[in-house]
Structures are given as C-alpha cells and as structure tokens.
mmCIF file of C-alpha atoms in Angstrom:
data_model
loop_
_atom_site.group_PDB
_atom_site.id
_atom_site.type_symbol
_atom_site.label_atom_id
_atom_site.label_comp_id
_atom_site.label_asym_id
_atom_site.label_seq_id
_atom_site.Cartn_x
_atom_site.Cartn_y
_atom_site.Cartn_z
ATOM 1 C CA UNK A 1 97.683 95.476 107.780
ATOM 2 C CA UNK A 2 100.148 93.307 109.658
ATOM 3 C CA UNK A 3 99.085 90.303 107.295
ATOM 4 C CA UNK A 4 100.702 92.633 104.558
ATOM 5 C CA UNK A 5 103.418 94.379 105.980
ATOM 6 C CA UNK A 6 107.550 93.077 105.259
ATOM 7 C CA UNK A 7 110.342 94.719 107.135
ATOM 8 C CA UNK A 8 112.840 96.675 104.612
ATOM 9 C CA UNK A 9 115.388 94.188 104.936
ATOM 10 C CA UNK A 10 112.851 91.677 103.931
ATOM 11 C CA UNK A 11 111.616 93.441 100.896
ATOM 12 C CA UNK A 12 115.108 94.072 99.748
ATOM 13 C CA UNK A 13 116.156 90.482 99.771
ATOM 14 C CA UNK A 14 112.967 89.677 97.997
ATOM 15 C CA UNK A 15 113.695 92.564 95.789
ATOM 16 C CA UNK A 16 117.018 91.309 94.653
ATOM 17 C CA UNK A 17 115.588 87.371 94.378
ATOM 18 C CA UNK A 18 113.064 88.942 91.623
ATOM 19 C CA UNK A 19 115.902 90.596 89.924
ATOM 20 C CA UNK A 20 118.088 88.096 89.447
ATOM 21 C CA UNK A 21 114.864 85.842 88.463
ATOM 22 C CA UNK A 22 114.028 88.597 86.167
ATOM 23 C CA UNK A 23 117.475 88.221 84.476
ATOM 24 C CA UNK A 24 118.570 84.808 84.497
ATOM 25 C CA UNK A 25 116.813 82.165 82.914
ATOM 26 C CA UNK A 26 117.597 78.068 83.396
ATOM 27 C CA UNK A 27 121.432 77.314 84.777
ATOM 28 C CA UNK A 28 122.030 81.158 84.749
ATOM 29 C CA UNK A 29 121.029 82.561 80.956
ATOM 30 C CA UNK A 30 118.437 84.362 79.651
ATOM 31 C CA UNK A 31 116.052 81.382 78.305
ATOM 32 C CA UNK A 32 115.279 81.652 74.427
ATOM 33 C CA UNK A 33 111.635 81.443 75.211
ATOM 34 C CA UNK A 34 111.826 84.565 77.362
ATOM 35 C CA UNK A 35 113.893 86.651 74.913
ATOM 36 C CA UNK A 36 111.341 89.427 73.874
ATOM 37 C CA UNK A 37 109.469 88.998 70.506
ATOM 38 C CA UNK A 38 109.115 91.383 67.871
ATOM 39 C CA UNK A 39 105.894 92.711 67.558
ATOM 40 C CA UNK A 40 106.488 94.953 64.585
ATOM 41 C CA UNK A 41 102.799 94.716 63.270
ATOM 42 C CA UNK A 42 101.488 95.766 67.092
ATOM 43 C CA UNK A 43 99.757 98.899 67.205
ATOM 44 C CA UNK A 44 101.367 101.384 70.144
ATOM 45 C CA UNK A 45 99.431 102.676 72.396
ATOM 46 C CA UNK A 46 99.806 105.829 74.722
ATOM 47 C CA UNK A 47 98.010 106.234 78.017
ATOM 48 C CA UNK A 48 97.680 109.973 79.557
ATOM 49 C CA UNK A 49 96.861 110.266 83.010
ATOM 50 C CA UNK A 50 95.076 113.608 84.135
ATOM 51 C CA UNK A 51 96.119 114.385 87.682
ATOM 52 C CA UNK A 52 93.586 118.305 87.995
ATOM 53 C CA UNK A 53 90.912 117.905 90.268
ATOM 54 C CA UNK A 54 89.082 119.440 87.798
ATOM 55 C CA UNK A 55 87.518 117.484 84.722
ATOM 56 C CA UNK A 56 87.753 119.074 80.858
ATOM 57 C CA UNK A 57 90.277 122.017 82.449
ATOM 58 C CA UNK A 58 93.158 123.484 80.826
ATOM 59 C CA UNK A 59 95.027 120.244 81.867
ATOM 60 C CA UNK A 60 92.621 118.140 79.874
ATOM 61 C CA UNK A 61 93.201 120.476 76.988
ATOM 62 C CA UNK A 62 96.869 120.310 76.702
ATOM 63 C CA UNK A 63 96.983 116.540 77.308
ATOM 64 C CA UNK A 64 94.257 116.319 74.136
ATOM 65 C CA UNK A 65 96.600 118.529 72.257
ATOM 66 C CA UNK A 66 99.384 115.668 72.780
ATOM 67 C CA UNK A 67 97.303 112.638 71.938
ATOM 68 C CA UNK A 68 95.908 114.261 68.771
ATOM 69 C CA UNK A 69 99.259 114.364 67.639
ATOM 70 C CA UNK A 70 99.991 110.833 68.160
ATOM 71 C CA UNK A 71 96.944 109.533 66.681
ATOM 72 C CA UNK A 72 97.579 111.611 63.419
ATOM 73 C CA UNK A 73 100.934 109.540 63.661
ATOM 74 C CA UNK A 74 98.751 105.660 63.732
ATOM 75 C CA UNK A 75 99.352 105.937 67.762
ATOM 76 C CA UNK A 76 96.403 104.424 69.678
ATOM 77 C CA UNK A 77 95.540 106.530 73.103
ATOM 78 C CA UNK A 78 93.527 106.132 76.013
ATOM 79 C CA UNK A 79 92.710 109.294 78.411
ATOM 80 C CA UNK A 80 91.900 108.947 82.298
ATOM 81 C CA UNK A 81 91.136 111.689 84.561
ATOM 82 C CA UNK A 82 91.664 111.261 88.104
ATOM 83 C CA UNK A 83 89.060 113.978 88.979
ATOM 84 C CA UNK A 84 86.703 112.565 91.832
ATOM 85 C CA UNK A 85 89.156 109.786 92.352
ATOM 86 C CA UNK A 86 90.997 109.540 96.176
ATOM 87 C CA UNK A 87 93.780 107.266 95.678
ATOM 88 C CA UNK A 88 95.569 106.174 98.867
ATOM 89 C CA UNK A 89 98.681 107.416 99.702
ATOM 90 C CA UNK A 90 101.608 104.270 99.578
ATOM 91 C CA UNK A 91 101.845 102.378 103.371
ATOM 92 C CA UNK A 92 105.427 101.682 102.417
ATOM 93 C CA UNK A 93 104.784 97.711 103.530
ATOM 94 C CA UNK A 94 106.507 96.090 100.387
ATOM 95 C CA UNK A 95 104.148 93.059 100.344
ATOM 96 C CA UNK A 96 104.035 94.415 96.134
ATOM 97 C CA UNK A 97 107.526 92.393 95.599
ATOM 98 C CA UNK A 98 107.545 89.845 93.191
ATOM 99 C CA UNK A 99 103.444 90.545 92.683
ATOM 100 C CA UNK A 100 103.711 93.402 90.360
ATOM 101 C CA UNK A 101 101.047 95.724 91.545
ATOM 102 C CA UNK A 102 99.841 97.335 95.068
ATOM 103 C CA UNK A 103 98.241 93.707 97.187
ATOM 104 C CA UNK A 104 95.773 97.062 98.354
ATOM 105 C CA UNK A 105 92.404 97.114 95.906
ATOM 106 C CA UNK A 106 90.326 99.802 97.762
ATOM 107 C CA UNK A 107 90.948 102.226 95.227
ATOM 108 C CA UNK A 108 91.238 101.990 91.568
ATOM 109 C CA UNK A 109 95.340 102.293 92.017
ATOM 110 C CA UNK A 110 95.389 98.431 90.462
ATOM 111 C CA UNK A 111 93.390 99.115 87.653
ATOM 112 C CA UNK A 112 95.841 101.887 86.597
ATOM 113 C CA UNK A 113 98.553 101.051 87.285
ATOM 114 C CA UNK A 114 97.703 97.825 85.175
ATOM 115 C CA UNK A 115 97.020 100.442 82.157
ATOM 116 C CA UNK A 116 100.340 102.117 82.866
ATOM 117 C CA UNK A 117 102.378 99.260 82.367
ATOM 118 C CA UNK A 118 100.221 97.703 79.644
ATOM 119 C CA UNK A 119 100.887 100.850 77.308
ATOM 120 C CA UNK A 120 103.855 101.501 75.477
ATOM 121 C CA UNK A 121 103.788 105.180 75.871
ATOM 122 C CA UNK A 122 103.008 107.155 79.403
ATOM 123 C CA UNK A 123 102.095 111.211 79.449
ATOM 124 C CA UNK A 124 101.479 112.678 83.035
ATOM 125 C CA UNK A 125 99.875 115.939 83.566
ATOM 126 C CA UNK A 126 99.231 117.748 86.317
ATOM 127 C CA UNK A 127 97.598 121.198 86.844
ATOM 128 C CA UNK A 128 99.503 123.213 89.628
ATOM 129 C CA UNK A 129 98.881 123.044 93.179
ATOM 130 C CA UNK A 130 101.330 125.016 95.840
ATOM 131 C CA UNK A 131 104.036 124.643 93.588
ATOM 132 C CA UNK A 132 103.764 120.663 92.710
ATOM 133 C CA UNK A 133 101.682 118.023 91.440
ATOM 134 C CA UNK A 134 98.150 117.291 92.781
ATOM 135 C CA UNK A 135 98.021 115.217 95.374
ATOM 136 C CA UNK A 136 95.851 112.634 93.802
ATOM 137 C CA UNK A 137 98.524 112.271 90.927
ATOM 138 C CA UNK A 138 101.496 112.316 93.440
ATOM 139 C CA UNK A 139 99.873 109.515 95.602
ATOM 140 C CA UNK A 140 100.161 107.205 92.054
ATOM 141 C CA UNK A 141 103.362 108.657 91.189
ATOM 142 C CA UNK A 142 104.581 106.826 94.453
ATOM 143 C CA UNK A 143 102.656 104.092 95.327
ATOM 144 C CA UNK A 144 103.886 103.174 91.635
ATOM 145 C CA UNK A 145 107.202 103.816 92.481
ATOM 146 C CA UNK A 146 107.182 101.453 95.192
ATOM 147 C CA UNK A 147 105.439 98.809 92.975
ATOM 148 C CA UNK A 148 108.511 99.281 89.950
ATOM 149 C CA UNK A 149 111.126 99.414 92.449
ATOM 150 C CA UNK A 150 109.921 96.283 94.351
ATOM 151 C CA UNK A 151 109.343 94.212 90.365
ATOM 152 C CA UNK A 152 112.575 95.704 88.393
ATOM 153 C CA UNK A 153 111.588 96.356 84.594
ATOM 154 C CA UNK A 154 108.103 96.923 84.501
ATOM 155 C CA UNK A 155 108.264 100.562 82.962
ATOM 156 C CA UNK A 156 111.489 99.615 80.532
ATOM 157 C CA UNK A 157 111.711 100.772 77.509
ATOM 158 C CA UNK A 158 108.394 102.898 77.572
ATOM 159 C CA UNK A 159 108.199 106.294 75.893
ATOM 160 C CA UNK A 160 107.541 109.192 78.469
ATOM 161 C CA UNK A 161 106.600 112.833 79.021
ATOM 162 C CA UNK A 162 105.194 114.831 81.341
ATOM 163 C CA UNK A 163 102.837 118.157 81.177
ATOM 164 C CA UNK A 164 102.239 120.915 83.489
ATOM 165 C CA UNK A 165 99.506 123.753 83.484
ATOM 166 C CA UNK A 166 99.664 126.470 85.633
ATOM 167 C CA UNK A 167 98.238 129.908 86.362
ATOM 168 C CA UNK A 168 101.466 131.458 86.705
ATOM 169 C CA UNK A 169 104.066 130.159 88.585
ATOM 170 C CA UNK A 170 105.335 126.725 90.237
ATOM 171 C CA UNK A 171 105.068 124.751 86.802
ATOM 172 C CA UNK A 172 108.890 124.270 86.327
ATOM 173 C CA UNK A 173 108.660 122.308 89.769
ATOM 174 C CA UNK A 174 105.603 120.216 88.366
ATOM 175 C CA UNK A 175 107.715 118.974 85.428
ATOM 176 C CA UNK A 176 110.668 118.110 87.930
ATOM 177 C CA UNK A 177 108.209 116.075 89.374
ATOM 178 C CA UNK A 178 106.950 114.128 87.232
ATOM 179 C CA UNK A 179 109.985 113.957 85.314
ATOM 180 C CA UNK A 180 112.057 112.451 88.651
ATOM 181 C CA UNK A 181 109.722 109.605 88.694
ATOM 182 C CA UNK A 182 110.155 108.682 85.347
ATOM 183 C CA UNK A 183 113.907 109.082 85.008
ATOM 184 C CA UNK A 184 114.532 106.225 87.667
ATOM 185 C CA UNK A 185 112.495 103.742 85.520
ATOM 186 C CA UNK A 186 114.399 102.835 82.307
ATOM 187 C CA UNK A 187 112.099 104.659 79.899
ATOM 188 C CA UNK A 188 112.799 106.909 77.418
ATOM 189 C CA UNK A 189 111.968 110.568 78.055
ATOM 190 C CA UNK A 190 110.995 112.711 75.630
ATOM 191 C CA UNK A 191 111.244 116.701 75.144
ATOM 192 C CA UNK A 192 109.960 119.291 73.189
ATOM 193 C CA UNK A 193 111.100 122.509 71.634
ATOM 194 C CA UNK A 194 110.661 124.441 75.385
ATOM 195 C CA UNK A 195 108.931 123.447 78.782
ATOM 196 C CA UNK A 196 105.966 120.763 78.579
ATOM 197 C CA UNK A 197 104.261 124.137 80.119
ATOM 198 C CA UNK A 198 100.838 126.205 79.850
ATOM 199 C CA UNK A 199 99.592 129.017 81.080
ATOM 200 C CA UNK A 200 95.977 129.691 82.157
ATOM 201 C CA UNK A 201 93.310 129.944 84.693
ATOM 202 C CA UNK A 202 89.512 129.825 83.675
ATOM 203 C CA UNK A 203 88.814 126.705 81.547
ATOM 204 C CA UNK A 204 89.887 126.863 78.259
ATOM 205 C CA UNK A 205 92.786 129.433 78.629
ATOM 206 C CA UNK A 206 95.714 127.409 78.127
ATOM 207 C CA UNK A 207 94.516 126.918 74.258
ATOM 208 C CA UNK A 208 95.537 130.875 73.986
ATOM 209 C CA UNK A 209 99.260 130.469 75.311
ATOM 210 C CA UNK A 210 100.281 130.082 71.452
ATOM 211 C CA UNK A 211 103.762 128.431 72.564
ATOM 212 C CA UNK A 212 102.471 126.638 75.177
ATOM 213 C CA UNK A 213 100.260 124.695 72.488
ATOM 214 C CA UNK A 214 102.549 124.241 69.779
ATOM 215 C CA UNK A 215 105.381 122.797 72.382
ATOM 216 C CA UNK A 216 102.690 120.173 73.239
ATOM 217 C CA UNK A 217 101.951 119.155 70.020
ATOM 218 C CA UNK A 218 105.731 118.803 69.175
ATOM 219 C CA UNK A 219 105.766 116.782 72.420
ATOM 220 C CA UNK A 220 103.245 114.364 70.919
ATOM 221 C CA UNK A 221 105.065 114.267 67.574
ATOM 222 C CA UNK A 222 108.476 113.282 68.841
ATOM 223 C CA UNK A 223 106.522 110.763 70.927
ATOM 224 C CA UNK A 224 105.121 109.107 67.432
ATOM 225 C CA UNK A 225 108.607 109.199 66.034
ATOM 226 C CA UNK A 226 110.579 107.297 68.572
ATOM 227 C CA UNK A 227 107.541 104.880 69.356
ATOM 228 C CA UNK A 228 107.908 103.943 65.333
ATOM 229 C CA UNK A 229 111.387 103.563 65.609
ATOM 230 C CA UNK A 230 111.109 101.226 68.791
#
C-alpha cells in the first residue's frame, strides 16, 4: 500500500503539473499536432453500465429500452452488468495522477473504467437500494471520480444520462446521484420529457410503468441527436 500511497498535498501538485501539461503544448500553446481531429466518419458509441445486483431485472430493461433507441439512430452500444462483480471501494492514495486509471488491478475497475472513457456516450443505472445507488455502482462512481479528478479531461465532452428503477420510493435520490458525478466532469447531460425513473418490483415490471418507458426511450433519442451533432 505504502509503495502507492501520495499525501494530498502531493497529489495536488501533481494534479495541477498534469493540467497545465494537459493544456499547454511546446513554449506554452496548444501544439497543432495535439489539436483534436475530426472524426466525422467515426461511428459513436454508448456504453451503459448496470449497477442492480440482479442480472436481466427491471434495471436491465430500462437501460435496453435506451440503447434500442440509439441504435435505431446508427449509435453503436455496449451493455455491462455489474451483477456478481465486488469492486473495491477507492483508498483515496492518489498514486492514479498523471496515469489515467486506478494503479489497483484486483478487480475489473481498470477494464471499465477503460470502456468508460473510450465511449463517447455514458448511461448509468442503478436499481434502488436504501434510498441510493448500489453499492457496487457507487464504489465506480468514486474510485472514477478520483481517477478524472487526478487526469483533468478524461470524461470531456461525453454525452451522459443516468437511470433509476425503483419499487417505490428513493429514485429521485438515485438520479441525484448519479447525476452529481457526472455534472463535475465536463460532459454533456442529457434529459428527458420527466425523471429517468421506473417503477417496479418482480422482474419485468418496469416495462408496465407506460411513462416510465416512453421517458427512457426519449432519453435515448435526445442522446442520438446531440451525439450527431457533436
């Protein structure tokens, strides 16, 4: 642990060293050859991130409902569930500055987090659990955090939105969730018509909450439209 660990100061200064780096390019401008490309023939791709410790549940049916969307608009997609996962909790040691991902590989935090910044797109969804987000799903929301905060710009400019399920109540807390860790990252978050929200308990139920489905599948269209127009 100790081989890994950086006092906050430390991390700091080494945060602010990558920022600058980020930014500045040879005698203090941005360098042409770092300027961003256009990639206008690229296909985008989405990545949705299932936080329910339950596989194919109403979570997994409302995040489907999304990505259907997009790929009816050309979007590529890629689905993960977290069920059966444990992903560590962050050790708050900021050895991840200027690496850009966790330096710990005993879960599969590295791999996805890889996939999160590799897509253009992000959903997270999250059944809900004593008024919040799983804890699998909030121990990536943070140890990702710490990554992005410790290597400035890796979620820029990504399109964002976030999905709750719940039985009854609590959901509204979910979304703040999940919406507070994206709204600290540069991307752009998108809405829908009412509440990313669905109601339902056995497998399957959320599908019957009418509104619930068509405000995900307006989600997943206004997705496709600003990804086309980035």
């Amino acid at each position: 642990m100790e081989k890994h660990s950086l006092t906050r100061r430390e991390a700091l200064k080494k945060m602010g060293a990558v920022a600058v780096g980020a930014a500045l390019g040879v005698g203090g401008i941005l360098a042409a050859e770092d300027k961003p490309q256009p990639e206008h023939k690229r296909k985008m791709k989405v990545l949705a991130i299932n936080g329910s410790a339950r596989k194919g549940g109403n979570t997994a049916d409302m995040l489907r409902v999304v990505l259907e969307e997009l790929e009816k608009a050309g979007v590529e997609t890629e689905y993960i569930e977290l069920a059966g996962e444990q992903i560590h909790g962050c050790k708050a040691c900021f050895a991840c500055a200027g690496k850009k991902n966790c330096v710990f590989s005993n879960d599969i935090f590295q791999e996805l987090y890889t996939k999160m910044t590799e897509a253009d797109g992000l959903i997270l969804g999250s059944p809900t659990y004593s008024a919040d987000v799983s804890a699998t799903l909030k121990a990536v929301m943070d140890r990702a955090s710490v990554v992005s905060d410790t290597n400035p710009g890796m979620f820029r400019h990504k399109v964002c939105g976030a999905v709750a399920v719940a039985r009854r109540g609590g959901a509204m807390n979910v979304i703040d969730s999940l919406n507070h860790f994206f709204l600290n990252k540069e991307v752009y978050l998108v809405g829908s018509t009412y509440w990313n929200i669905a109601y339902g308990r056995l497998p399957g139920e959320a599908l019957k909450d009418e509104e619930g489905v068509a405000n995900m599948k307006n989600l997943g269209q206004n997705m496709a439209w600003l990804l086309q127009r980035l």
